[in-house]
Amino acid sequence: MPEHHRPQFHLTPPIGRLNDPNGLYFENGELHAYFQHDPQWPISGKRTGWGHAKACITDDGAPERWEHLPDALYPAVDYDTHGCYSGSAVLVDGELELFYTGNAKPNNTRRATQNLVRVSQRHAPHGGAHIRAAENPLIDGPAPGYTAHYRDPQILFRDGQWLMLLGAQREDETGAVVLYTSPDRRTWDFAGEIEFDCTAAHPGVAPDLIPGGYMWECPNLIRMEDEADGKAKDVMIVLPQGLEQVGHHYANNHQCGYIVGQLKGTKFQVERGFTELDYGTEFYAPQVVHNAPEPWLMGWMGLPDQDDQPTKADHWVHALTMVRRLRLVDGVVLQQPRASISGLQVKRGSTLQLIDAVGVEIMRFTLGDDWVELNRSAQEYHEGGDVRRAPLEADSELIDAIIVVDGSCVEAFFNKGMITMSARAFAKHPFSHISVIDVT
């Protein structure tokens, strides 16, 4: 497979299968990214562990360049024999701790546990020694009323105590987020399920104030200042699985979006309902970066159960997005590349074409009066469908756009990041340029 499919700045696995970003943290000018990694895929079955890479973040806004370190985790003990699933990182008093979900299937019955890894010698060239805590499992199984689909811990400190958010499935096979509290990150008490109070909520862009689905994965909670009113608000990112497509919404096989409000105890007072975070064909499982100087996020440029991509022939598949800088304006999350990448002004009614080196259109973005459409139907890879459309709101005739093309990775940002679209594009020849064709 052509080497031009591998990007320069997007994190890809050296070999095997990559999925969710895990344990993202920033320290002393370095961004560390752990990620779900199956190094033996597709030769053998999935037994997911954690890969590890780092990138220097420079003041000049240069894009990230990743250096791979030895893998950090691999299924090895009775509580994670079938996978070291997703989790997060916490820096406390100069020490790094990783929390993850152990997946095991004794007697073909799923067992889900929440576990701790201590990292020593983390500044060494090999990236540190990753040692499972003797106290594991910290949480052995789900709380009553939930199934063993109970995973993806995010750890944060709020109001004098530690919180753990987990994605969960109720026994009636509906999705939820549950909350645990702890004084020391070792003993955890079940606080309850997070309940969404929508009595004063304004709708988001998606059809539902609060989405349904049979499972919610990878919850992330981040407190941000809303630039419109200067108030601190909570942004909760959730991944509802199993939503039926409604018009151009919920077009992928699983969804990802956010809800804005205030978390008080286990009650989330919703101010703005669910909005999809990315309208492209490959985006899932985003995670905020712990300890970053400002709100940063990275996502998986892939989707569950969609691994049959052209690079599979070279024994690697999937990528992570570039680091995105987040802003909150009037309850709307705006995303733009952290790296300094120049944009352009595009008229409504214009089409932006991604052209390969021999002049073949591989992908195009069309800007209508009140929507932007992504279409990649001119290539062989059609996993997950071809056309995606997002609502476009602006008073101006001109729309600002940033298009990042890096190997087979394409990220598009419109209206200062109000709309983002992530997609993979596997051209037979390297891309040459993006052209803007005014069709008005």
Coordinates of C-alpha atoms in Angstrom, one line a residue:
M1 CA 0.0 0.0 0.0
P2 CA 1.4 3.5 -0.9
E3 CA 3.4 5.1 1.9
H4 CA 1.6 8.4 1.3
H5 CA -1.4 7.0 3.1
R6 CA 0.5 7.3 6.4
P7 CA 0.3 10.9 7.8
Q8 CA 3.2 13.0 9.1
F9 CA 1.4 14.7 12.0
H10 CA -1.5 12.4 12.9
L11 CA -0.7 9.6 15.4
T12 CA -0.9 6.2 13.7
P13 CA 0.2 2.8 15.1
P14 CA 3.6 1.6 13.8
I15 CA 1.9 -1.8 13.3
G16 CA -1.5 -3.3 14.2
R17 CA -4.8 -1.7 15.1
L18 CA -5.2 1.6 16.9
N19 CA -8.5 2.9 18.5
D20 CA -9.5 5.1 21.5
P21 CA -7.0 7.7 22.8
N22 CA -6.3 6.9 26.5
G23 CA -4.5 8.6 29.3
L24 CA -3.8 11.9 27.4
Y25 CA -1.7 14.3 29.6
F26 CA 0.6 17.2 29.1
E27 CA 3.8 18.0 31.2
N28 CA 6.9 20.2 30.6
G29 CA 6.2 20.8 27.0
E30 CA 5.4 17.2 26.1
L31 CA 2.1 15.7 25.2
H32 CA 1.8 12.0 26.0
A33 CA -0.9 9.9 24.3
Y34 CA -1.7 6.4 25.3
F35 CA -4.1 4.6 23.0
Q36 CA -5.8 1.3 22.5
H37 CA -3.5 -0.9 20.5
D38 CA -3.7 -4.4 19.1
P39 CA -0.1 -4.9 17.8
Q40 CA -0.8 -8.4 16.4
W41 CA -3.9 -7.4 14.4
P42 CA -4.9 -8.6 11.8
I43 CA -2.7 -11.7 12.0
S44 CA -4.4 -12.8 15.3
G45 CA -7.5 -11.8 17.2
K46 CA -7.9 -8.6 19.2
R47 CA -6.4 -8.6 22.7
T48 CA -6.3 -4.9 23.2
G49 CA -3.5 -3.2 25.3
W50 CA -2.3 0.4 25.5
G51 CA 0.2 1.9 23.1
H52 CA 2.2 5.0 24.1
A53 CA 3.6 7.9 22.2
K54 CA 4.8 11.5 22.9
A55 CA 5.2 14.8 21.0
C56 CA 7.0 18.0 21.8
I57 CA 4.6 21.0 21.9
T58 CA 6.4 24.1 20.7
D59 CA 5.5 27.7 21.2
D60 CA 5.6 28.4 17.5
G61 CA 2.4 26.4 16.8
A62 CA 4.1 23.7 14.7
P63 CA 2.0 20.5 14.2
E64 CA 2.7 17.5 16.5
R65 CA 5.4 15.0 15.5
W66 CA 5.0 11.8 17.4
E67 CA 7.7 9.5 18.8
H68 CA 6.5 6.0 19.7
L69 CA 7.5 4.5 23.0
P70 CA 7.2 0.8 24.1
D71 CA 3.6 -0.3 24.7
A72 CA 2.5 0.3 28.2
L73 CA -0.1 -2.4 28.9
Y74 CA -1.0 -5.8 27.4
P75 CA -3.6 -8.3 28.7
A76 CA -1.7 -10.3 31.4
V77 CA -3.7 -10.9 34.6
D78 CA -7.0 -12.6 35.4
Y79 CA -9.0 -9.3 35.4
D80 CA -7.9 -8.1 31.9
T81 CA -7.3 -11.3 30.0
H82 CA -9.5 -10.1 27.1
G83 CA -8.3 -6.5 27.0
C84 CA -7.0 -3.5 28.8
Y85 CA -9.8 -1.2 27.8
S86 CA -10.0 2.6 27.8
G87 CA -9.2 5.0 30.7
S88 CA -7.5 8.1 31.7
A89 CA -4.3 9.6 33.3
V90 CA -3.9 11.7 36.4
L91 CA -0.8 13.6 37.5
V92 CA -0.7 14.0 41.3
D93 CA 2.2 15.4 43.2
G94 CA 4.5 14.7 40.3
E95 CA 3.4 11.0 40.0
L96 CA 1.5 9.6 37.1
E97 CA -1.4 7.2 37.6
L98 CA -3.4 5.5 34.8
F99 CA -6.9 4.1 35.3
Y100 CA -8.4 1.6 32.9
T101 CA -11.1 -1.0 32.5
G102 CA -10.1 -4.6 32.7
N103 CA -12.1 -6.9 30.4
A104 CA -12.2 -10.6 31.1
K105 CA -14.5 -13.4 30.1
P106 CA -14.3 -16.3 32.5
N107 CA -16.7 -19.0 31.4
N108 CA -17.7 -16.8 28.5
T109 CA -19.3 -14.3 31.0
R110 CA -18.0 -10.7 30.8
R111 CA -16.3 -9.3 33.9
A112 CA -15.6 -5.6 33.9
T113 CA -13.2 -4.1 36.5
Q114 CA -11.7 -0.6 37.1
N115 CA -8.0 -0.7 37.8
L116 CA -5.0 1.4 38.6
V117 CA -1.5 1.4 37.0
R118 CA 1.4 3.3 38.7
V119 CA 4.1 4.6 36.3
S120 CA 7.7 4.9 37.5
Q121 CA 10.7 6.2 35.6
R122 CA 8.3 7.9 33.3
H123 CA 11.0 10.4 32.1
A124 CA 13.3 7.6 31.0
P125 CA 13.8 7.0 27.2
H126 CA 11.6 3.9 27.3
G127 CA 8.6 5.9 28.7
G128 CA 8.5 4.3 32.1
A129 CA 7.6 1.1 33.9
H130 CA 3.8 0.5 34.1
I131 CA 3.0 -1.5 37.2
R132 CA -0.5 -2.7 38.0
A133 CA -1.5 -1.8 41.6
A134 CA -1.7 -4.5 44.2
E135 CA -5.1 -3.1 45.2
N136 CA -6.7 -4.0 41.9
P137 CA -9.4 -4.3 41.1
L138 CA -10.4 -1.0 42.7
I139 CA -14.0 -1.6 41.5
D140 CA -14.9 -5.2 40.8
G141 CA -18.0 -5.3 38.6
P142 CA -20.9 -3.0 38.1
A143 CA -23.2 -1.5 40.6
P144 CA -26.6 -3.1 41.0
G145 CA -28.9 -2.4 38.1
Y146 CA -26.1 -2.3 35.4
T147 CA -24.6 -4.9 33.1
A148 CA -20.9 -5.7 32.7
H149 CA -20.8 -3.1 29.9
Y150 CA -19.3 -0.7 32.4
R151 CA -16.1 1.0 31.4
D152 CA -13.8 3.9 30.4
P153 CA -13.0 5.7 33.7
Q154 CA -12.3 9.4 33.6
I155 CA -10.8 10.7 36.9
L156 CA -11.0 14.3 38.0
F157 CA -10.8 16.4 41.2
R158 CA -13.8 18.5 42.1
D159 CA -15.0 20.2 45.3
G160 CA -12.5 18.5 47.5
Q161 CA -12.9 14.9 46.3
W162 CA -12.0 12.7 43.4
L163 CA -14.6 11.7 40.9
M164 CA -14.7 8.7 38.5
L165 CA -17.1 8.8 35.6
L166 CA -17.9 5.5 33.9
G167 CA -19.9 4.7 30.7
A168 CA -22.6 2.2 31.6
Q169 CA -25.4 0.1 30.3
R170 CA -28.5 -0.4 32.5
E171 CA -30.0 -3.9 32.9
D172 CA -32.8 -2.8 30.5
E173 CA -30.1 -2.2 27.9
T174 CA -30.1 1.6 27.8
G175 CA -27.1 3.8 28.2
A176 CA -26.0 5.9 31.2
V177 CA -23.1 7.6 33.0
V178 CA -22.4 6.7 36.6
L179 CA -20.4 8.5 39.2
Y180 CA -18.0 7.3 41.9
T181 CA -16.3 9.4 44.6
S182 CA -13.1 8.9 46.5
P183 CA -10.9 10.7 49.0
D184 CA -7.7 9.0 47.8
R185 CA -8.2 7.4 44.4
R186 CA -8.0 3.9 46.0
T187 CA -11.3 3.4 47.7
W188 CA -14.3 4.3 45.6
D189 CA -17.9 4.7 46.6
F190 CA -20.8 4.5 44.2
A191 CA -22.6 7.9 44.2
G192 CA -25.2 7.0 41.7
E193 CA -26.2 7.5 38.1
I194 CA -26.0 11.0 36.6
E195 CA -29.5 12.3 36.1
F196 CA -30.2 15.0 33.5
D197 CA -32.5 17.8 34.5
C198 CA -33.8 19.4 31.3
T199 CA -36.4 21.7 32.8
A200 CA -34.5 24.8 31.8
A201 CA -32.7 23.3 28.8
H202 CA -32.4 24.8 25.4
P203 CA -32.1 22.4 22.5
G204 CA -28.7 21.6 21.0
V205 CA -28.3 20.8 17.3
A206 CA -29.1 17.1 17.5
P207 CA -32.7 15.8 17.5
D208 CA -32.6 14.8 21.2
L209 CA -32.1 16.9 24.3
I210 CA -30.6 13.7 25.9
P211 CA -29.9 10.8 23.5
G212 CA -31.0 7.3 24.0
G213 CA -28.9 4.3 22.8
Y214 CA -28.1 0.9 24.3
M215 CA -24.8 1.9 25.9
W216 CA -22.9 5.1 26.6
E217 CA -19.1 4.9 26.3
C218 CA -16.1 7.1 27.1
P219 CA -17.7 9.9 29.2
N220 CA -15.5 13.0 29.6
L221 CA -16.3 16.0 31.7
I222 CA -14.5 19.3 31.4
R223 CA -15.3 22.7 33.0
M224 CA -14.9 25.6 30.6
E225 CA -15.6 29.3 30.8
D226 CA -18.4 30.4 28.4
E227 CA -17.0 33.4 26.4
A228 CA -20.5 34.7 26.0
D229 CA -21.3 35.3 29.6
G230 CA -18.0 34.6 31.5
K231 CA -19.6 31.8 33.5
A232 CA -18.0 28.4 34.2
K233 CA -20.0 25.5 32.7
D234 CA -19.6 21.8 32.5
V235 CA -19.3 20.1 29.1
M236 CA -20.1 16.4 29.2
I237 CA -19.0 14.4 26.2
V238 CA -20.8 11.0 25.8
L239 CA -20.8 8.3 23.1
P240 CA -24.3 6.9 22.7
Q241 CA -24.3 3.6 20.8
G242 CA -27.3 2.4 18.8
L243 CA -29.0 5.6 17.8
E244 CA -31.2 5.4 14.7
Q245 CA -30.3 7.9 12.0
V246 CA -32.6 11.0 11.9
G247 CA -32.2 12.9 8.6
H248 CA -28.5 13.8 8.4
H249 CA -28.0 13.3 12.2
Y250 CA -26.6 10.2 13.7
A251 CA -25.2 9.1 10.4
N252 CA -22.4 6.9 11.7
N253 CA -22.7 3.5 13.2
H254 CA -22.1 5.0 16.7
Q255 CA -22.4 8.6 17.8
C256 CA -20.4 11.2 19.7
G257 CA -21.6 14.5 21.2
Y258 CA -21.8 16.8 24.1
I259 CA -24.2 18.3 26.6
V260 CA -23.7 21.7 28.4
G261 CA -24.8 22.6 31.9
Q262 CA -23.8 22.2 35.6
L263 CA -23.0 19.0 37.4
K264 CA -24.0 19.2 41.1
G265 CA -23.7 15.9 42.9
T266 CA -25.2 13.4 40.6
K267 CA -27.6 15.9 38.9
F268 CA -26.6 17.5 35.7
Q269 CA -28.7 20.7 35.1
V270 CA -28.8 20.9 31.3
E271 CA -28.5 24.3 29.7
R272 CA -28.0 23.2 26.2
G273 CA -29.0 19.7 24.9
F274 CA -27.1 17.2 22.9
T275 CA -25.0 18.3 19.9
E276 CA -22.8 16.1 17.7
L277 CA -19.1 16.8 18.1
D278 CA -18.0 15.9 14.6
Y279 CA -20.0 15.4 11.4
G280 CA -17.4 13.4 9.5
T281 CA -17.2 9.8 8.6
E282 CA -14.4 8.8 11.0
F283 CA -14.6 10.3 14.5
Y284 CA -15.2 8.6 17.9
A285 CA -14.0 8.2 21.5
P286 CA -12.5 11.7 22.0
Q287 CA -10.7 12.5 25.2
V288 CA -9.7 15.8 26.8
V289 CA -6.0 16.3 27.7
H290 CA -5.3 16.2 31.4
N291 CA -3.2 19.1 32.7
A292 CA -3.2 21.0 29.4
P293 CA -2.6 24.7 29.5
E294 CA -6.0 25.2 27.8
P295 CA -8.8 22.8 26.8
W296 CA -7.4 20.3 24.3
L297 CA -9.0 17.3 22.8
M298 CA -8.0 14.3 20.6
G299 CA -10.3 11.8 19.0
W300 CA -10.0 8.5 17.2
M301 CA -10.3 8.8 13.4
G302 CA -12.2 5.6 13.1
L303 CA -15.3 3.8 14.2
P304 CA -16.0 0.5 15.9
D305 CA -16.3 -2.5 13.6
Q306 CA -15.0 -0.6 10.6
D307 CA -11.4 -1.9 10.2
D308 CA -11.5 -2.9 6.6
Q309 CA -9.4 0.0 5.3
P310 CA -6.8 -0.1 2.6
T311 CA -3.8 0.2 5.0
K312 CA -4.9 -3.2 6.5
A313 CA -2.7 -4.7 3.7
D314 CA 0.3 -3.0 5.4
H315 CA -0.8 -4.4 8.8
W316 CA -1.9 -1.1 10.4
V317 CA -5.1 0.8 10.5
H318 CA -6.6 4.0 12.0
A319 CA -5.3 7.3 13.4
L320 CA -5.9 9.9 16.0
T321 CA -6.9 13.4 15.2
M322 CA -4.5 16.3 15.6
V323 CA -4.8 18.1 18.9
R324 CA -7.9 20.4 18.9
R325 CA -8.2 23.6 20.9
L326 CA -11.7 23.9 22.5
R327 CA -13.6 27.1 23.2
L328 CA -17.1 27.5 24.6
V329 CA -19.3 30.3 23.2
D330 CA -22.9 30.6 24.2
G331 CA -23.1 26.9 25.0
V332 CA -21.5 25.8 21.7
V333 CA -18.2 24.0 21.6
L334 CA -15.8 25.3 19.0
Q335 CA -12.9 23.2 17.8
Q336 CA -9.9 24.3 15.9
P337 CA -6.4 22.8 15.3
R338 CA -3.9 23.6 18.1
A339 CA -1.3 23.9 15.4
S340 CA -1.0 27.2 13.5
I341 CA -2.7 26.4 10.2
S342 CA -3.9 29.1 7.9
G343 CA -7.5 29.1 6.8
L344 CA -9.4 30.6 3.9
Q345 CA -12.6 32.5 3.3
V346 CA -15.2 30.6 1.2
K347 CA -18.4 31.9 -0.3
R348 CA -21.7 30.1 0.3
G349 CA -22.5 28.1 -2.7
S350 CA -18.8 27.1 -3.2
T351 CA -17.3 23.7 -3.4
L352 CA -13.9 22.7 -2.0
Q353 CA -12.3 19.8 -3.8
L354 CA -9.6 17.5 -2.6
I355 CA -7.6 16.6 -5.8
D356 CA -5.0 13.9 -6.0
A357 CA -1.7 14.3 -7.9
V358 CA -3.2 13.1 -11.2
G359 CA -6.2 15.3 -11.0
V360 CA -8.9 12.9 -9.6
E361 CA -11.4 14.3 -7.1
I362 CA -11.3 12.2 -3.9
M363 CA -13.4 14.3 -1.6
R364 CA -15.4 17.5 -1.7
F365 CA -17.0 19.9 0.7
T366 CA -20.0 21.8 -0.6
L367 CA -21.3 24.9 1.3
G368 CA -25.0 25.5 0.8
D369 CA -27.1 28.4 2.3
D370 CA -27.5 26.7 5.6
W371 CA -25.5 23.5 5.5
V372 CA -22.1 22.0 4.6
E373 CA -21.8 18.6 3.0
L374 CA -18.9 16.1 2.9
N375 CA -18.9 13.7 0.0
R376 CA -16.1 11.2 -0.6
S377 CA -17.9 9.0 -3.1
A378 CA -15.2 9.2 -5.7
Q379 CA -12.9 6.7 -4.0
E380 CA -13.0 3.0 -3.4
Y381 CA -13.2 3.2 0.4
H382 CA -16.9 3.7 1.4
E383 CA -17.0 2.3 4.9
G384 CA -19.8 3.9 6.9
G385 CA -21.4 5.7 3.9
D386 CA -20.2 8.6 1.8
V387 CA -22.3 11.8 2.4
R388 CA -22.4 13.7 5.6
R389 CA -24.2 17.0 6.2
A390 CA -24.1 19.5 9.0
P391 CA -26.2 22.6 9.8
L392 CA -24.3 25.8 8.9
E393 CA -25.3 29.0 10.7
A394 CA -23.8 32.4 10.0
D395 CA -25.0 35.8 8.9
S396 CA -22.0 36.5 6.6
E397 CA -21.8 35.4 2.9
L398 CA -18.3 34.3 3.7
I399 CA -17.4 31.2 5.7
D400 CA -14.0 30.7 7.2
A401 CA -12.6 27.2 6.6
I402 CA -9.5 25.3 7.7
I403 CA -8.8 22.0 5.8
V404 CA -6.0 19.8 7.1
V405 CA -4.8 17.2 4.7
D406 CA -2.2 14.9 6.1
G407 CA -1.6 11.6 4.3
S408 CA -5.0 9.8 4.3
C409 CA -6.3 12.0 7.2
V410 CA -8.6 14.9 6.5
E411 CA -9.9 17.3 9.1
A412 CA -12.2 20.2 8.2
F413 CA -13.2 23.1 10.4
F414 CA -15.9 25.6 9.4
N415 CA -17.2 28.8 11.1
K416 CA -14.3 29.0 13.6
G417 CA -14.8 25.4 14.4
M418 CA -18.5 25.3 15.0
I419 CA -18.6 22.5 12.5
T420 CA -15.9 19.8 12.2
M421 CA -15.7 16.9 9.8
S422 CA -13.1 14.2 10.1
A423 CA -12.6 11.6 7.4
R424 CA -10.0 9.3 5.8
A425 CA -9.3 9.5 2.1
F426 CA -7.2 6.8 0.4
A427 CA -6.1 8.3 -2.9
K428 CA -4.0 6.2 -5.3
H429 CA -1.6 9.1 -5.6
P430 CA -0.6 11.8 -3.1
F431 CA -2.9 14.8 -2.8
S432 CA -1.8 17.9 -4.7
H433 CA -4.1 20.7 -3.4
I434 CA -7.5 21.9 -2.4
S435 CA -9.2 24.0 -5.0
V436 CA -12.1 26.4 -4.3
I437 CA -14.7 26.6 -7.1
D438 CA -17.3 29.4 -6.8
V439 CA -20.5 28.0 -8.3
T440 CA -22.7 31.0 -7.4

